[in-house]
PDB file of C-alpha atoms in Angstrom:
ATOM      1  CA  UNK A   5      67.408  46.041 133.661  1.00  0.00           C
ATOM      2  CA  UNK A   6      69.026  48.975 131.269  1.00  0.00           C
ATOM      3  CA  UNK A   7      71.765  48.039 128.322  1.00  0.00           C
ATOM      4  CA  UNK A   8      75.269  48.742 128.867  1.00  0.00           C
ATOM      5  CA  UNK A   9      74.272  51.034 126.039  1.00  0.00           C
ATOM      6  CA  UNK A  10      71.722  53.260 126.873  1.00  0.00           C
ATOM      7  CA  UNK A  11      73.410  54.317 130.514  1.00  0.00           C
ATOM      8  CA  UNK A  12      76.239  55.290 128.134  1.00  0.00           C
ATOM      9  CA  UNK A  13      74.024  57.242 126.100  1.00  0.00           C
ATOM     10  CA  UNK A  14      72.018  59.092 128.648  1.00  0.00           C
ATOM     11  CA  UNK A  15      75.394  59.877 130.379  1.00  0.00           C
ATOM     12  CA  UNK A  16      76.752  61.052 127.614  1.00  0.00           C
ATOM     13  CA  UNK A  17      74.187  63.438 127.064  1.00  0.00           C
ATOM     14  CA  UNK A  18      73.744  64.513 130.363  1.00  0.00           C
ATOM     15  CA  UNK A  19      77.537  65.371 130.320  1.00  0.00           C
ATOM     16  CA  UNK A  20      77.470  67.205 127.320  1.00  0.00           C
ATOM     17  CA  UNK A  21      74.480  69.235 128.574  1.00  0.00           C
ATOM     18  CA  UNK A  22      76.064  70.271 131.539  1.00  0.00           C
ATOM     19  CA  UNK A  23      79.124  70.756 130.082  1.00  0.00           C
ATOM     20  CA  UNK A  24      78.292  74.116 127.862  1.00  0.00           C
ATOM     21  CA  UNK A  25      79.969  76.670 129.384  1.00  0.00           C
ATOM     22  CA  UNK A  26      77.216  79.569 131.501  1.00  0.00           C
ATOM     23  CA  UNK A  27      78.896  82.161 128.899  1.00  0.00           C
ATOM     24  CA  UNK A  28      77.615  80.466 126.240  1.00  0.00           C
ATOM     25  CA  UNK A  29      74.363  79.761 126.960  1.00  0.00           C
ATOM     26  CA  UNK A  30      71.938  82.725 125.558  1.00  0.00           C
ATOM     27  CA  UNK A  31      68.329  83.197 126.804  1.00  0.00           C
ATOM     28  CA  UNK A  32      65.046  84.461 125.447  1.00  0.00           C
ATOM     29  CA  UNK A  33      64.766  87.123 127.679  1.00  0.00           C
ATOM     30  CA  UNK A  34      68.134  88.571 126.502  1.00  0.00           C
ATOM     31  CA  UNK A  35      67.389  88.033 122.741  1.00  0.00           C
ATOM     32  CA  UNK A  36      64.276  89.948 123.276  1.00  0.00           C
ATOM     33  CA  UNK A  37      65.247  92.281 125.235  1.00  0.00           C
ATOM     34  CA  UNK A  38      68.175  92.962 122.040  1.00  0.00           C
ATOM     35  CA  UNK A  39      64.933  92.251 119.460  1.00  0.00           C
ATOM     36  CA  UNK A  40      62.713  94.849 120.613  1.00  0.00           C
ATOM     37  CA  UNK A  41      65.627  97.890 119.999  1.00  0.00           C
ATOM     38  CA  UNK A  42      64.070 100.345 117.602  1.00  0.00           C
ATOM     39  CA  UNK A  43      67.381 102.105 116.325  1.00  0.00           C
ATOM     40  CA  UNK A  44      69.657  99.907 113.596  1.00  0.00           C
ATOM     41  CA  UNK A  45      72.469 100.522 115.701  1.00  0.00           C
ATOM     42  CA  UNK A  46      71.758 100.195 119.570  1.00  0.00           C
ATOM     43  CA  UNK A  47      69.843  96.730 118.148  1.00  0.00           C
ATOM     44  CA  UNK A  48      73.011  95.387 116.217  1.00  0.00           C
ATOM     45  CA  UNK A  49      75.279  96.571 119.164  1.00  0.00           C
ATOM     46  CA  UNK A  50      73.041  94.415 121.811  1.00  0.00           C
ATOM     47  CA  UNK A  51      73.027  91.463 119.805  1.00  0.00           C
ATOM     48  CA  UNK A  52      76.577  92.036 118.821  1.00  0.00           C
ATOM     49  CA  UNK A  53      77.409  91.225 123.025  1.00  0.00           C
ATOM     50  CA  UNK A  54      74.913  88.824 123.044  1.00  0.00           C
ATOM     51  CA  UNK A  55      77.096  86.692 120.400  1.00  0.00           C
ATOM     52  CA  UNK A  56      80.489  87.989 122.148  1.00  0.00           C
ATOM     53  CA  UNK A  57      79.369  86.240 125.303  1.00  0.00           C
ATOM     54  CA  UNK A  58      78.932  82.830 123.617  1.00  0.00           C
ATOM     55  CA  UNK A  59      83.033  82.562 124.462  1.00  0.00           C
ATOM     56  CA  UNK A  60      86.283  83.967 123.366  1.00  0.00           C
ATOM     57  CA  UNK A  61      86.085  82.294 119.762  1.00  0.00           C
ATOM     58  CA  UNK A  62      82.918  84.375 118.881  1.00  0.00           C
ATOM     59  CA  UNK A  63      84.414  87.649 120.267  1.00  0.00           C
ATOM     60  CA  UNK A  64      87.521  87.070 118.103  1.00  0.00           C
ATOM     61  CA  UNK A  65      85.267  86.035 115.108  1.00  0.00           C
ATOM     62  CA  UNK A  66      83.402  89.139 115.671  1.00  0.00           C
ATOM     63  CA  UNK A  67      86.403  91.528 115.929  1.00  0.00           C
ATOM     64  CA  UNK A  68      87.634  89.680 112.407  1.00  0.00           C
ATOM     65  CA  UNK A  69      84.931  90.406 110.782  1.00  0.00           C
ATOM     66  CA  UNK A  70      84.669  94.047 111.898  1.00  0.00           C
ATOM     67  CA  UNK A  71      88.403  94.542 110.875  1.00  0.00           C
ATOM     68  CA  UNK A  72      87.365  93.056 107.789  1.00  0.00           C
ATOM     69  CA  UNK A  73      84.618  95.493 106.790  1.00  0.00           C
ATOM     70  CA  UNK A  74      86.367  98.235 107.919  1.00  0.00           C
ATOM     71  CA  UNK A  75      89.779  97.596 105.708  1.00  0.00           C
ATOM     72  CA  UNK A  76      86.984  96.607 102.869  1.00  0.00           C
ATOM     73  CA  UNK A  77      84.998  99.932 103.509  1.00  0.00           C
ATOM     74  CA  UNK A  78      88.144 101.701 103.408  1.00  0.00           C
ATOM     75  CA  UNK A  79      89.230 100.908 100.375  1.00  0.00           C
ATOM     76  CA  UNK A  80      86.046 101.174  98.716  1.00  0.00           C
ATOM     77  CA  UNK A  81      86.094 104.515  99.232  1.00  0.00           C
ATOM     78  CA  UNK A  82      89.609 105.515  98.267  1.00  0.00           C
ATOM     79  CA  UNK A  83      89.184 103.636  94.903  1.00  0.00           C
ATOM     80  CA  UNK A  84      85.669 106.059  94.914  1.00  0.00           C
ATOM     81  CA  UNK A  85      88.291 109.062  95.660  1.00  0.00           C
ATOM     82  CA  UNK A  86      90.153 107.783  92.661  1.00  0.00           C
ATOM     83  CA  UNK A  87      87.267 107.329  90.532  1.00  0.00           C
ATOM     84  CA  UNK A  88      86.239 110.614  91.176  1.00  0.00           C
ATOM     85  CA  UNK A  89      90.120 112.306  90.662  1.00  0.00           C
ATOM     86  CA  UNK A  90      89.945 110.313  87.386  1.00  0.00           C
ATOM     87  CA  UNK A  91      86.920 111.327  86.175  1.00  0.00           C
ATOM     88  CA  UNK A  92      87.522 114.909  86.945  1.00  0.00           C
ATOM     89  CA  UNK A  93      90.782 115.131  84.999  1.00  0.00           C
ATOM     90  CA  UNK A  94      89.142 113.722  82.234  1.00  0.00           C
ATOM     91  CA  UNK A  95      86.547 116.623  82.248  1.00  0.00           C
ATOM     92  CA  UNK A  96      88.770 118.569  82.581  1.00  0.00           C
ATOM     93  CA  UNK A  97      90.924 117.331  79.658  1.00  0.00           C
ATOM     94  CA  UNK A  98      87.709 117.152  77.433  1.00  0.00           C
ATOM     95  CA  UNK A  99      86.886 120.888  78.345  1.00  0.00           C
ATOM     96  CA  UNK A 100      90.066 122.036  76.458  1.00  0.00           C
ATOM     97  CA  UNK A 101      89.383 120.434  73.456  1.00  0.00           C
ATOM     98  CA  UNK A 102      89.329 122.528  70.473  1.00  0.00           C
ATOM     99  CA  UNK A 103      86.748 122.590  68.284  1.00  0.00           C
ATOM    100  CA  UNK A 104      88.804 120.429  65.786  1.00  0.00           C
ATOM    101  CA  UNK A 105      90.212 117.811  68.501  1.00  0.00           C
ATOM    102  CA  UNK A 106      86.611 117.425  69.565  1.00  0.00           C
ATOM    103  CA  UNK A 107      85.150 117.326  65.865  1.00  0.00           C
ATOM    104  CA  UNK A 108      83.398 113.706  65.006  1.00  0.00           C
ATOM    105  CA  UNK A 109      84.347 112.692  68.649  1.00  0.00           C
ATOM    106  CA  UNK A 110      80.518 111.611  69.625  1.00  0.00           C
ATOM    107  CA  UNK A 111      81.284 108.668  67.226  1.00  0.00           C
ATOM    108  CA  UNK A 112      83.040 107.014  69.656  1.00  0.00           C
ATOM    109  CA  UNK A 113      82.681 108.826  72.702  1.00  0.00           C
ATOM    110  CA  UNK A 114      78.759 109.160  72.841  1.00  0.00           C
ATOM    111  CA  UNK A 115      77.739 112.519  74.252  1.00  0.00           C
ATOM    112  CA  UNK A 116      81.603 114.336  74.359  1.00  0.00           C
ATOM    113  CA  UNK A 117      83.599 116.319  71.341  1.00  0.00           C
ATOM    114  CA  UNK A 118      79.905 118.463  70.216  1.00  0.00           C
ATOM    115  CA  UNK A 119      78.765 120.760  73.556  1.00  0.00           C
ATOM    116  CA  UNK A 120      78.996 123.940  71.920  1.00  0.00           C
ATOM    117  CA  UNK A 121      82.034 123.032  69.616  1.00  0.00           C
ATOM    118  CA  UNK A 122      80.204 122.256  66.769  1.00  0.00           C
ATOM    119  CA  UNK A 123      82.100 123.087  63.493  1.00  0.00           C
ATOM    120  CA  UNK A 124      80.586 122.043  60.451  1.00  0.00           C
ATOM    121  CA  UNK A 125      83.494 120.627  59.000  1.00  0.00           C
ATOM    122  CA  UNK A 126      87.165 120.112  58.899  1.00  0.00           C
ATOM    123  CA  UNK A 127      89.761 119.540  56.700  1.00  0.00           C
ATOM    124  CA  UNK A 128      93.219 117.814  56.830  1.00  0.00           C
ATOM    125  CA  UNK A 129      95.752 115.821  55.168  1.00  0.00           C
ATOM    126  CA  UNK A 130      96.164 112.308  55.588  1.00  0.00           C
ATOM    127  CA  UNK A 131      99.354 110.575  56.907  1.00  0.00           C
ATOM    128  CA  UNK A 132      98.454 107.349  56.549  1.00  0.00           C
ATOM    129  CA  UNK A 133      95.968 105.595  54.419  1.00  0.00           C
ATOM    130  CA  UNK A 134      95.132 101.505  55.073  1.00  0.00           C
ATOM    131  CA  UNK A 135      93.334  99.726  52.770  1.00  0.00           C
ATOM    132  CA  UNK A 136      90.926  97.730  54.405  1.00  0.00           C
ATOM    133  CA  UNK A 137      88.587  94.933  52.443  1.00  0.00           C
ATOM    134  CA  UNK A 138      87.666  96.190  49.027  1.00  0.00           C
ATOM    135  CA  UNK A 139      87.540  99.570  48.595  1.00  0.00           C
ATOM    136  CA  UNK A 140      87.500 100.909  52.456  1.00  0.00           C
ATOM    137  CA  UNK A 141      89.597 102.650  53.856  1.00  0.00           C
ATOM    138  CA  UNK A 142      91.077 104.001  57.566  1.00  0.00           C
ATOM    139  CA  UNK A 143      92.813 107.322  57.022  1.00  0.00           C
ATOM    140  CA  UNK A 144      95.106 108.888  59.918  1.00  0.00           C
ATOM    141  CA  UNK A 145      95.491 112.637  59.725  1.00  0.00           C
ATOM    142  CA  UNK A 146      97.540 114.957  60.924  1.00  0.00           C
ATOM    143  CA  UNK A 147      95.225 116.589  62.935  1.00  0.00           C
ATOM    144  CA  UNK A 148      95.754 113.041  64.998  1.00  0.00           C
ATOM    145  CA  UNK A 149      92.212 111.679  64.152  1.00  0.00           C
ATOM    146  CA  UNK A 150      91.715 108.688  62.718  1.00  0.00           C
ATOM    147  CA  UNK A 151      88.680 108.295  60.759  1.00  0.00           C
ATOM    148  CA  UNK A 152      86.868 105.564  58.184  1.00  0.00           C
ATOM    149  CA  UNK A 153      85.502 105.364  54.899  1.00  0.00           C
ATOM    150  CA  UNK A 154      82.252 103.464  55.300  1.00  0.00           C
ATOM    151  CA  UNK A 155      81.681 103.415  52.096  1.00  0.00           C
ATOM    152  CA  UNK A 156      83.876 102.514  49.121  1.00  0.00           C
ATOM    153  CA  UNK A 157      86.622 104.645  47.541  1.00  0.00           C
ATOM    154  CA  UNK A 158      88.288 103.789  44.305  1.00  0.00           C
ATOM    155  CA  UNK A 159      91.823 104.658  44.172  1.00  0.00           C
ATOM    156  CA  UNK A 160      93.670 107.959  45.036  1.00  0.00           C
ATOM    157  CA  UNK A 161      93.682 107.965  48.709  1.00  0.00           C
ATOM    158  CA  UNK A 162      97.413 108.000  49.684  1.00  0.00           C
ATOM    159  CA  UNK A 163      99.441 110.168  52.486  1.00  0.00           C
ATOM    160  CA  UNK A 164     100.014 113.769  51.624  1.00  0.00           C
ATOM    161  CA  UNK A 165      95.878 114.228  50.019  1.00  0.00           C
ATOM    162  CA  UNK A 166      94.220 116.452  51.656  1.00  0.00           C
ATOM    163  CA  UNK A 167      90.700 115.580  52.821  1.00  0.00           C
ATOM    164  CA  UNK A 168      87.507 117.117  54.101  1.00  0.00           C
ATOM    165  CA  UNK A 169      85.079 115.703  56.324  1.00  0.00           C
ATOM    166  CA  UNK A 170      81.391 117.407  56.296  1.00  0.00           C
ATOM    167  CA  UNK A 171      78.496 116.826  59.123  1.00  0.00           C
ATOM    168  CA  UNK A 172      75.181 115.008  57.386  1.00  0.00           C
ATOM    169  CA  UNK A 173      71.820 114.512  58.987  1.00  0.00           C
ATOM    170  CA  UNK A 174      71.109 113.173  61.731  1.00  0.00           C
ATOM    171  CA  UNK A 175      74.951 112.776  63.040  1.00  0.00           C
ATOM    172  CA  UNK A 176      76.678 110.963  60.336  1.00  0.00           C
ATOM    173  CA  UNK A 177      79.850 112.106  58.386  1.00  0.00           C
ATOM    174  CA  UNK A 178      80.780 112.363  55.219  1.00  0.00           C
ATOM    175  CA  UNK A 179      84.401 112.698  53.757  1.00  0.00           C
ATOM    176  CA  UNK A 180      85.677 113.295  50.674  1.00  0.00           C
ATOM    177  CA  UNK A 181      89.219 112.806  49.135  1.00  0.00           C
ATOM    178  CA  UNK A 182      89.825 114.608  46.056  1.00  0.00           C
ATOM    179  CA  UNK A 183      86.332 114.459  43.998  1.00  0.00           C
ATOM    180  CA  UNK A 184      85.470 111.266  45.831  1.00  0.00           C
ATOM    181  CA  UNK A 185      82.768 111.101  48.751  1.00  0.00           C
ATOM    182  CA  UNK A 186      81.920 108.569  51.387  1.00  0.00           C
ATOM    183  CA  UNK A 187      80.401 108.050  54.276  1.00  0.00           C
ATOM    184  CA  UNK A 188      83.126 108.118  57.554  1.00  0.00           C
ATOM    185  CA  UNK A 189      83.040 107.121  61.483  1.00  0.00           C
ATOM    186  CA  UNK A 190      85.523 108.611  63.965  1.00  0.00           C
ATOM    187  CA  UNK A 191      86.977 105.941  65.021  1.00  0.00           C
ATOM    188  CA  UNK A 192      89.982 107.996  67.529  1.00  0.00           C
TER     189      UNK A 192
END
């Protein structure tokens, strides 16, 4: 005689097996029909149809996911368009730089500021001089450029003094203020 617990388990299992709607049953033939399709878009559409047949929740999930992906693709396309516009505007601005504005620019924007605009030296007036550690200086020039003296320059650096910056060996620069000279790097 079967035990009541075993009988209940068999009845429950049978009820669950027959309770699944026919739409939610995916046949091996349906899966194989999709799997043999060579074209990726068609194969995906076939599998999507099978998934839609699993029930209304599956169809809603598929539609929601497609909407999310479409929105993400639109946002990515818009961001790419804006980035291209910004890059074009920056390239146009760079092309309009005068030789003096471009001078030394490759120090902080590699590959820029040197194409066809090479000057051997520039002269400018110091508008502000900030002393760093020891005798090292940050010099603000009247042409808008900012340079750092990479070696110490003793006293005598102040607003109103003229500075000459010459192109050196291997992309280096030499700054001269009065009779004092130092390696220099353009920082802005």
